[in-house]
Coordinates of C-alpha atoms and ligand atoms in Angstrom, one line a residue:
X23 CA 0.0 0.0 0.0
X24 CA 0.8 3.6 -0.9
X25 CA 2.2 5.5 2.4
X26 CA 0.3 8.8 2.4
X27 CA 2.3 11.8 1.4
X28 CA 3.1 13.9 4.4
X29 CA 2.7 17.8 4.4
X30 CA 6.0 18.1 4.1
X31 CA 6.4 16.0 1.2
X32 CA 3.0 18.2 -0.5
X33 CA 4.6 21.0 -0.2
X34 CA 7.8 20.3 -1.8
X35 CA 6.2 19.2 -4.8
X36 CA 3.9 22.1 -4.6
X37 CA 6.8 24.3 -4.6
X38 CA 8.7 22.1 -7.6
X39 CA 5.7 22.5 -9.9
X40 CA 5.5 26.0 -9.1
X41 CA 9.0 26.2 -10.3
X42 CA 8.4 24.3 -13.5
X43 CA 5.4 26.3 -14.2
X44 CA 7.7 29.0 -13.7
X45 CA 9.7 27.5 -16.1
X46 CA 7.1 27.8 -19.0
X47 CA 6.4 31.5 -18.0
X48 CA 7.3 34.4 -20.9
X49 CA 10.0 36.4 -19.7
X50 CA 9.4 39.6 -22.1
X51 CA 12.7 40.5 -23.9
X52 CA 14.9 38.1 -22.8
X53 CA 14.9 35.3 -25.3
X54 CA 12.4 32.6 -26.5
X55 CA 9.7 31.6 -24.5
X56 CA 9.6 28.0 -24.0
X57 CA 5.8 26.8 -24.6
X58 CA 5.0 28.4 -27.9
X59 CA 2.0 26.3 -30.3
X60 CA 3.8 25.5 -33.2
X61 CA 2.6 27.2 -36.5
X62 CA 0.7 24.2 -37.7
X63 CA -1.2 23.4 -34.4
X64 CA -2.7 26.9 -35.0
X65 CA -6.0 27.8 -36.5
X66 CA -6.7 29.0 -40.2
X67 CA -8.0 32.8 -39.8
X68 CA -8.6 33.8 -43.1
X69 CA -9.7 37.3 -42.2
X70 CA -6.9 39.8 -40.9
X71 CA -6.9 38.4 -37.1
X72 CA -9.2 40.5 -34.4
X73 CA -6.8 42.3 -32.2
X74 CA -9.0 42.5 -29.9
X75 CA -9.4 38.3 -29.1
X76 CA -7.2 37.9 -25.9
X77 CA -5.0 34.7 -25.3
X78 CA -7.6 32.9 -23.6
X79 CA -9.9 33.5 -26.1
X80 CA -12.4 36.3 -24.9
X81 CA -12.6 39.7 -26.7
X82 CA -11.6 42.6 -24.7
X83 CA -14.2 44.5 -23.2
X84 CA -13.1 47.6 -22.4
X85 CA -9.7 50.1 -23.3
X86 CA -8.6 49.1 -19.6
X87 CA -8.0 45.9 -21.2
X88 CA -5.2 47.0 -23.7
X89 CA -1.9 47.2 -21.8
X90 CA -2.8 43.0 -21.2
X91 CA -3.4 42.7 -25.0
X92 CA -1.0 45.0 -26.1
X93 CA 1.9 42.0 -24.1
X94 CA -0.1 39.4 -25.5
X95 CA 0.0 40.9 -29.2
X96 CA 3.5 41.9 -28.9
X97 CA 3.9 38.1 -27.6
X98 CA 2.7 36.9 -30.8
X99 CA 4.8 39.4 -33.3
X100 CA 8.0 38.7 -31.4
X101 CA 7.1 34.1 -30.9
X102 CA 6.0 34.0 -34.7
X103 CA 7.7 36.7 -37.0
X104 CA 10.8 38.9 -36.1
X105 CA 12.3 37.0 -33.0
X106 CA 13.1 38.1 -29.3
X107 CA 14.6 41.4 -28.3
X108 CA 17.9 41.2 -27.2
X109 CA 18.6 42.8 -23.8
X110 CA 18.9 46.6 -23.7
X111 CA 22.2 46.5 -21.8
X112 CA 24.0 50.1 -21.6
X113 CA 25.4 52.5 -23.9
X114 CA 28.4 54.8 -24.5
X115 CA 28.9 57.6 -26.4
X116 CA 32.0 59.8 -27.8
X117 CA 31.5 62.8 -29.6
X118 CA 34.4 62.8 -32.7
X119 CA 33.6 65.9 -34.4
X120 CA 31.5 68.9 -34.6
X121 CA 31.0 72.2 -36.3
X122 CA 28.4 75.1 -36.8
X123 CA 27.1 75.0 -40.3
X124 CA 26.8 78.9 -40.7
X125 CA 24.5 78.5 -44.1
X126 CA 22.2 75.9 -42.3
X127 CA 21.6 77.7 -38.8
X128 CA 22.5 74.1 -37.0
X129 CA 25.5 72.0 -35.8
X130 CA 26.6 68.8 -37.2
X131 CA 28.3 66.4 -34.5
X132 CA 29.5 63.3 -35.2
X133 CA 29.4 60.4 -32.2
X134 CA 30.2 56.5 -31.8
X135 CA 28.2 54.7 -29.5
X136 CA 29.0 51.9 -28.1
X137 CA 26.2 49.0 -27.2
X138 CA 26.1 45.6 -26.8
X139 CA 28.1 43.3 -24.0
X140 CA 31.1 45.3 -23.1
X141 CA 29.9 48.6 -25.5
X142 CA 31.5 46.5 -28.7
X143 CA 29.5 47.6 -31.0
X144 CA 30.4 50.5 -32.5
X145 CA 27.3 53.0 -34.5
X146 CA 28.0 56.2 -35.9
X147 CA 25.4 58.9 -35.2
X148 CA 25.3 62.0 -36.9
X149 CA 23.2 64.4 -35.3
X150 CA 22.0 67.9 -36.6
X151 CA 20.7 70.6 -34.2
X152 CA 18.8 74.0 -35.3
X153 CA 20.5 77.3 -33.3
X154 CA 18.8 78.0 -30.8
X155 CA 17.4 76.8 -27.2
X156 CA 16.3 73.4 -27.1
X157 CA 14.7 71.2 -26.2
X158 CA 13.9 70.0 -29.9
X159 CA 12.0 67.3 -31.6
X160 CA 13.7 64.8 -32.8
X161 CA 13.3 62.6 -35.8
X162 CA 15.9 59.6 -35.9
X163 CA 16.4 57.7 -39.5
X164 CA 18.4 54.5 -39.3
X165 CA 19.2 54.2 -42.8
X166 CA 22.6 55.9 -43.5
X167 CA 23.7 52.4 -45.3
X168 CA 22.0 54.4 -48.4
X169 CA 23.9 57.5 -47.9
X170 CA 23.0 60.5 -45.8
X171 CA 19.8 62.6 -45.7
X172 CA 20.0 64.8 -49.0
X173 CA 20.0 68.9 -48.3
X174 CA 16.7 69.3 -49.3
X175 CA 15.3 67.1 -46.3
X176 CA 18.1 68.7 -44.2
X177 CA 16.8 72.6 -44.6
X178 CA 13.5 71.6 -44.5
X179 CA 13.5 69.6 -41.2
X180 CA 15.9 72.4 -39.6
X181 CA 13.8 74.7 -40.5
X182 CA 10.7 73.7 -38.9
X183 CA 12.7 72.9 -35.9
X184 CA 13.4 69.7 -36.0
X185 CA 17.0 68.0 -34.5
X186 CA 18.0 64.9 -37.0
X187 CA 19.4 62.2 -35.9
X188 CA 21.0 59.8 -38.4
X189 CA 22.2 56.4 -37.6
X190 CA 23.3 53.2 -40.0
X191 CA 21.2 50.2 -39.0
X192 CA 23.7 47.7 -40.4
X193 CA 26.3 48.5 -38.2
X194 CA 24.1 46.9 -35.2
X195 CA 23.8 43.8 -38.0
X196 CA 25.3 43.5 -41.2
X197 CA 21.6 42.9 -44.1
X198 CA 23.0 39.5 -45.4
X199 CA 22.9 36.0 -43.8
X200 CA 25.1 34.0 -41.9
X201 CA 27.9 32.1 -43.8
X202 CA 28.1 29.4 -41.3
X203 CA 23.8 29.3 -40.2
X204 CA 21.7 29.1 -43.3
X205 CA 18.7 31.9 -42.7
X206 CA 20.0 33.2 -39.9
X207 CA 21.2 36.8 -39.4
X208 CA 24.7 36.8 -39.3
X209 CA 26.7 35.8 -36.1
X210 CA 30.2 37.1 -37.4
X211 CA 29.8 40.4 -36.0
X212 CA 27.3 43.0 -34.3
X213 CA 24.8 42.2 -32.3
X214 CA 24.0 38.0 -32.6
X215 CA 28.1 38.2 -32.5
X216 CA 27.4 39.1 -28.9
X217 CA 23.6 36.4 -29.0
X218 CA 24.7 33.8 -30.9
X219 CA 21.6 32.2 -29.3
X220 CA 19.3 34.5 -29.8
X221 CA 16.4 33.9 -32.3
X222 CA 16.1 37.3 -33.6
X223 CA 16.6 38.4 -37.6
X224 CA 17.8 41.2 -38.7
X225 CA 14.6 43.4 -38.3
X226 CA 14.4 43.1 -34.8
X227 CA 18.1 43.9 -34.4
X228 CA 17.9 46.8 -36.5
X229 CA 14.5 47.6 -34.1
X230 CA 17.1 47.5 -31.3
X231 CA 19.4 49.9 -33.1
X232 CA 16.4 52.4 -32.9
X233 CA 15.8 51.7 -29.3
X234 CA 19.5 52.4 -28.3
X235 CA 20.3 55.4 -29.9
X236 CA 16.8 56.7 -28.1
X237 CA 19.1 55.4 -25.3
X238 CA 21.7 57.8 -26.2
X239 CA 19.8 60.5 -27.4
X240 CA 18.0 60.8 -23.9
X241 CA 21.4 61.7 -22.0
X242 CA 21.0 64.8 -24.5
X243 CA 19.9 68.2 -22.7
X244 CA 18.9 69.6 -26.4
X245 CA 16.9 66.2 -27.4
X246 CA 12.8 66.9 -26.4
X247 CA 12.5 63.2 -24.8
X248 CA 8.4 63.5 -25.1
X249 CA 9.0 64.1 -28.8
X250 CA 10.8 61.5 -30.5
X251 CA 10.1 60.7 -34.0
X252 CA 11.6 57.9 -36.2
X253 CA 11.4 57.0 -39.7
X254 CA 12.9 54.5 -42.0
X255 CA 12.7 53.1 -45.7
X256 CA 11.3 49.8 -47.1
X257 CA 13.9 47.2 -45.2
X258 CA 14.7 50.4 -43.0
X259 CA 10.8 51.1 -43.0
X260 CA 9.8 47.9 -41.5
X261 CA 13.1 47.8 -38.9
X262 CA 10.6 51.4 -37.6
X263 CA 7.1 49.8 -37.4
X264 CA 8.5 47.2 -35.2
X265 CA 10.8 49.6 -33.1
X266 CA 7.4 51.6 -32.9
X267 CA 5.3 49.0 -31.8
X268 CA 7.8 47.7 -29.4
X269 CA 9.0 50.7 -27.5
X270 CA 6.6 52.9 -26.4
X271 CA 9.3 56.1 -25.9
X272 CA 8.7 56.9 -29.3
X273 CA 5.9 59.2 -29.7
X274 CA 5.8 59.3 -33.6
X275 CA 6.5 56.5 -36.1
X276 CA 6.7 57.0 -39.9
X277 CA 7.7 53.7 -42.0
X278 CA 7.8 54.5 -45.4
X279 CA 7.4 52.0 -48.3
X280 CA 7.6 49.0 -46.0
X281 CA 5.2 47.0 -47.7
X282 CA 5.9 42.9 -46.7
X283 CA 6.1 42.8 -43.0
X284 CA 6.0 46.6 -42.5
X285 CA 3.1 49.0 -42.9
X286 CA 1.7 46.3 -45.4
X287 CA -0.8 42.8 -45.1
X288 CA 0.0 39.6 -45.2
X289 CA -3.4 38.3 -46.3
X290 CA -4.8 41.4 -48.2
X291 CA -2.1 41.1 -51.8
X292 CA -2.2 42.8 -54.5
X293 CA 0.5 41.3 -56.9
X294 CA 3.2 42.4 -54.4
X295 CA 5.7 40.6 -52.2
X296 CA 3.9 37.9 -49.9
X297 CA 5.1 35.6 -47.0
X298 CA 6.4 32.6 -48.9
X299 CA 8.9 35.2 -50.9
X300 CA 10.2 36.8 -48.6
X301 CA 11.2 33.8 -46.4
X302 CA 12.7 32.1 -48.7
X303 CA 14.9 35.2 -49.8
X304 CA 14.9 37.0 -46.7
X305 CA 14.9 34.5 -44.3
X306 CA 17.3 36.4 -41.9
X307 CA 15.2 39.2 -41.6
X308 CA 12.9 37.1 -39.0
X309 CA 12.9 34.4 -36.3
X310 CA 13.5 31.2 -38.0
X311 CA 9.6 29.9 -37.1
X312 CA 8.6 32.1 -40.1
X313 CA 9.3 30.1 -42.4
X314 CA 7.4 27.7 -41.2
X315 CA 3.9 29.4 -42.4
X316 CA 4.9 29.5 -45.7
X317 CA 1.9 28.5 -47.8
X318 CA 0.0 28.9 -44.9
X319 CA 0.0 32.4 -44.4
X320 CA -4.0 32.1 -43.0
X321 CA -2.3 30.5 -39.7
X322 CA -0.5 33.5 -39.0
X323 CA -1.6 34.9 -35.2
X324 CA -1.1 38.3 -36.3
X325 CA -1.2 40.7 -40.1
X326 CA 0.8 43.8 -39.8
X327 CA -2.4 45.7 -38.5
X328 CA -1.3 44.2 -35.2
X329 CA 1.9 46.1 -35.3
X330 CA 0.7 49.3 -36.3
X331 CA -1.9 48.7 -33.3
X332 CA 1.1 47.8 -31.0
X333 CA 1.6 51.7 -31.7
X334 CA -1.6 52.9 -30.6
X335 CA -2.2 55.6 -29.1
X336 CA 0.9 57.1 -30.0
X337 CA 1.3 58.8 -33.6
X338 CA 1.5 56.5 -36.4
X339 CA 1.9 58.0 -40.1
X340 CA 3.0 55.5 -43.5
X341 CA 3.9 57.1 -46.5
X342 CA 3.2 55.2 -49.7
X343 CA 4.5 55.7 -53.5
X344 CA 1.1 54.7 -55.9
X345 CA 3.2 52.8 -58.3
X346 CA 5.3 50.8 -55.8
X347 CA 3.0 47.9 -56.5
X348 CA 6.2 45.5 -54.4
X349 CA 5.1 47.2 -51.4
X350 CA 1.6 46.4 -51.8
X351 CA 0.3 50.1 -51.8
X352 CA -3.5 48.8 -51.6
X353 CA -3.0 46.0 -48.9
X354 CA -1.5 48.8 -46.5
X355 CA -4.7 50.9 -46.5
X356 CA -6.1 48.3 -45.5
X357 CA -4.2 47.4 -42.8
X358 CA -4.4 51.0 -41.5
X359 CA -8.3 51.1 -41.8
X360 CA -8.1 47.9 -39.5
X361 CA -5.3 49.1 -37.4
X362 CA -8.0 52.6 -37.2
X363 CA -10.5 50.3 -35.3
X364 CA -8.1 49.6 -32.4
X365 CA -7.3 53.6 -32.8
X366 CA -10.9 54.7 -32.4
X367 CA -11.3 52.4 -29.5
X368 CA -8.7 54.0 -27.4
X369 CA -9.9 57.6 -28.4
X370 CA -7.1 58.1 -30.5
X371 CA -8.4 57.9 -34.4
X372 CA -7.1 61.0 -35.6
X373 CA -3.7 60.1 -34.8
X374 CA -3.1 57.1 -37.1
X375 CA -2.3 58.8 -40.9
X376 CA -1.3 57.4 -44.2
X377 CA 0.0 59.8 -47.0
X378 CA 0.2 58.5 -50.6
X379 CA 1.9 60.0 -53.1
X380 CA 2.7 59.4 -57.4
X381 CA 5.6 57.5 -58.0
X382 CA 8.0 54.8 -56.9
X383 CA 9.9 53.4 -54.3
X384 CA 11.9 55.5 -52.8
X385 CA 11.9 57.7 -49.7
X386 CA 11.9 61.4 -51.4
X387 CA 11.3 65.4 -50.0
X388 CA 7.8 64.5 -50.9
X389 CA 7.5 61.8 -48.4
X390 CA 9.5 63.9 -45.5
X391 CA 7.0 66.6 -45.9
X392 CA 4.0 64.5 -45.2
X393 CA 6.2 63.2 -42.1
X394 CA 7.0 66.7 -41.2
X395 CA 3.6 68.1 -41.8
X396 CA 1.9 65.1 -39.1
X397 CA 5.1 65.9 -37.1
X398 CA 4.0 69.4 -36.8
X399 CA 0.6 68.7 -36.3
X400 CA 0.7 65.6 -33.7
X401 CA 4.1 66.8 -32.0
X402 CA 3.8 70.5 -31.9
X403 CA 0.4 71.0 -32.1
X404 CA 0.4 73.4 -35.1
X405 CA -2.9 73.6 -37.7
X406 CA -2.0 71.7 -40.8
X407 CA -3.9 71.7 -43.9
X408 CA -3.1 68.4 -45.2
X409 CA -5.3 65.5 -44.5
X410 CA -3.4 62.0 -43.0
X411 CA -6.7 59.9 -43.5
X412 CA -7.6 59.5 -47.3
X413 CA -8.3 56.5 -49.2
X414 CA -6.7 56.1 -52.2
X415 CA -8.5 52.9 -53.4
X416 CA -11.7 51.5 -53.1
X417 CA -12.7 50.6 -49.3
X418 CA -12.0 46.7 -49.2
X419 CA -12.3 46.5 -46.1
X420 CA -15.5 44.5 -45.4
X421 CA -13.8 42.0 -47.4
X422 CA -11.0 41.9 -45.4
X423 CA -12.3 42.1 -42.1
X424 CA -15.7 41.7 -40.0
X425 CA -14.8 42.0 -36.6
X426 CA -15.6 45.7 -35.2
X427 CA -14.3 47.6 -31.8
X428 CA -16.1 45.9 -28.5
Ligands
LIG510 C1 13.2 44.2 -51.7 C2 12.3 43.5 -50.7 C3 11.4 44.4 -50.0 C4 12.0 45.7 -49.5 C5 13.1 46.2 -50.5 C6 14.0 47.3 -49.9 O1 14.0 43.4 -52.4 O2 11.6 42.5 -51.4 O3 10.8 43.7 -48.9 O4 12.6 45.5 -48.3 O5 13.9 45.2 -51.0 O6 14.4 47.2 -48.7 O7 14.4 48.1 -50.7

């Protein structure tokens, strides 16, 4: 016969399971959570998924509700598409040049910061600060790999006010793969140098990039810390919806052109890029379980309407070229008019934008001066005459989606 367990005995086994339920508990930001459904034990949603449907299963009743499903969402962006945020850790920063461009009314400086384990990994930021007393908005671009902001966008944004802050994303991570990991970011140098582990692509990275030089800019006594903007193109553009919907410092986000896992939809395409392309050629962009929904895009948790109401109810804007069909121009209103629900449920519609424009893919003066016109109207409150809200196409959205706001 069984001798009955004693008290003692109960409650070390009590306290064991704690610990292994413990175990299987996310630990936000610091790596992969353990007990994650795998993509094909999911359920088809054919629709763009409600953002509103909580893990458990119940809808949300009430905007009290949204910090939960705001974890839960960001949960499901970070288990399924882009990877885990490394940890923050701390950063340095040396100034190496500076002078007062006379013609431009500002001052150029020139610093390296150093992030990562042991402040190895070196960024260049170039920051440019209108004359005057401070504290100024600030808009930070992470695409310097292209070349630096042209003078036009310069004069403009210095002119209204604006500090810039410039920053090359691919010295956090190089944009190519590993040589020795197939599909993985590369581990050579930068940041997975530092997480080899880490499950991460190169968005996320790049997503940290944003978050650190916030980090630095914030020691800054000239930086307006309640008025940070950033703004990137296509790759760069979707690297900014994700450090927007992850870090809720920045008070304005502006993808442009982001199309395929930025400001776009996965499920809504309009002979652009989709899922099962960009995995297979980008696979280092995301977290390896990506892949695994290819041809099954339906079983994906979230569409990128999730991410841009990650951002909610901070500023949102995405420009758009018309004829940058990759990018999936048409698919992206959508997502915002989806994204608008979760907007006008937390009292915040007017403050989600998209601006389109003629032409290409590219990220032009045209496209700053949207960014600049909603930076002037959402960050310093001035009466702008252009409107953020118009539909370019036909409204699809029925179509696309039928849930509403509870
Ligand atoms: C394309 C890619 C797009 C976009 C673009 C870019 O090759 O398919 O998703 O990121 O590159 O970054 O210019």
């Amino acid at each position: 016969m069984e001798e009955p367990m004693s008290q003692h005995a109960i409650a070390t086994l009590s306290l064991t399971l704690l610990a292994g339920v413990a175990l299987l508990m996310p630990i936000a930001g610091c790596g992969a959570r353990s007990a994650v459904t795998e993509p094909d034990q999911l359920p088809a949603i054919a629709e763009l998924p409600d953002p509103f449907r909580a893990a458990d299963g119940h809808r949300i009743a009430s905007p009290a509700e949204w910090p939960a499903q705001r974890r839960h969402l960001l949960e499901l962006i970070e288990d399924y598409g882009y990877g885990h945020l490394p940890e923050a850790g701390t950063v340095t920063a040396t100034q190496t040049a500076e002078f007062h461009d006379q013609a431009l009314h500002a001052t150029r400086r020139t610093l390296v910061l150093g992030l990562g384990p042991q402040n190895r990994i070196a960024v260049h930021l170039y920051l440019i600060t209108p004359d005057g007393p401070g504290p100024f908005p600030t808009i930070i671009e992470g695409d310097r790999c292209w070349g630096s902001l042209s003078d036009a966008v310069v004069t403009e944004a210095i002119a209204r006010g604006y500090l810039l802050a410039q920053f090359d994303r691919t010295e956090v991570t190089p944009d190519r793969v590993d040589p020795v990991t197939p599909g993985r970011a590369d581990r050579s140098v930068g940041l997975y140098a530092a997480y080899p582990d880490s499950d991460g692509g190169a968005l996320i990275a790049w997503a940290w990039g944003y978050q650190r030089v916030i980090d630095a800019l914030l020691q800054r006594s000239e930086v307006d810390r309640t008025r940070l903007a950033i703004t990137g193109h296509s790759r760069g553009g979707k690297a900014t919806l994700l450090a927007g919907a992850l870090d809720e410092r920045i008070a304005l986000v502006a993808p442009n052109g982001s199309g395929c896992f930025g400001a776009g939809c996965e499920r809504q395409l309009f002979q652009c890029e989709d899922l099962d392309r960009i995995v297979k050629v980008f696979p280092f962009w995301f977290s390896p379980r990506l892949a695994q929904f290819s041809g099954h895009v339906e079983r994906l948790p979230f569409d990128q309407h999730t991410l841009k109401a990650l951002v909610a109810p901070r500023a949102l804007l995405s420009t758009e070229g018309l004829d940058d069909a990759w990018a999936n121009p048409r698919g992206t209103q959508i997502s915002f008019q989806a994204a608008r629900v979760v907007y006008r449920f937390l009292g915040a519609e007017g403050k989600i934008g998209i601006s389109y424009r003629p032409g290409k893919h590219e990220h032009n003066l045209t496209d700053w001066q949207a960014l600049l016109d909603f930076a002037d109207r959402e960050l310093c409150h001035k009466a702008v005459a252009r409107q953020f809200g118009e539909l370019h196409f036909p409204d699809e959205s029925q179509h696309a989606f039928t849930w509403a706001a509870p």
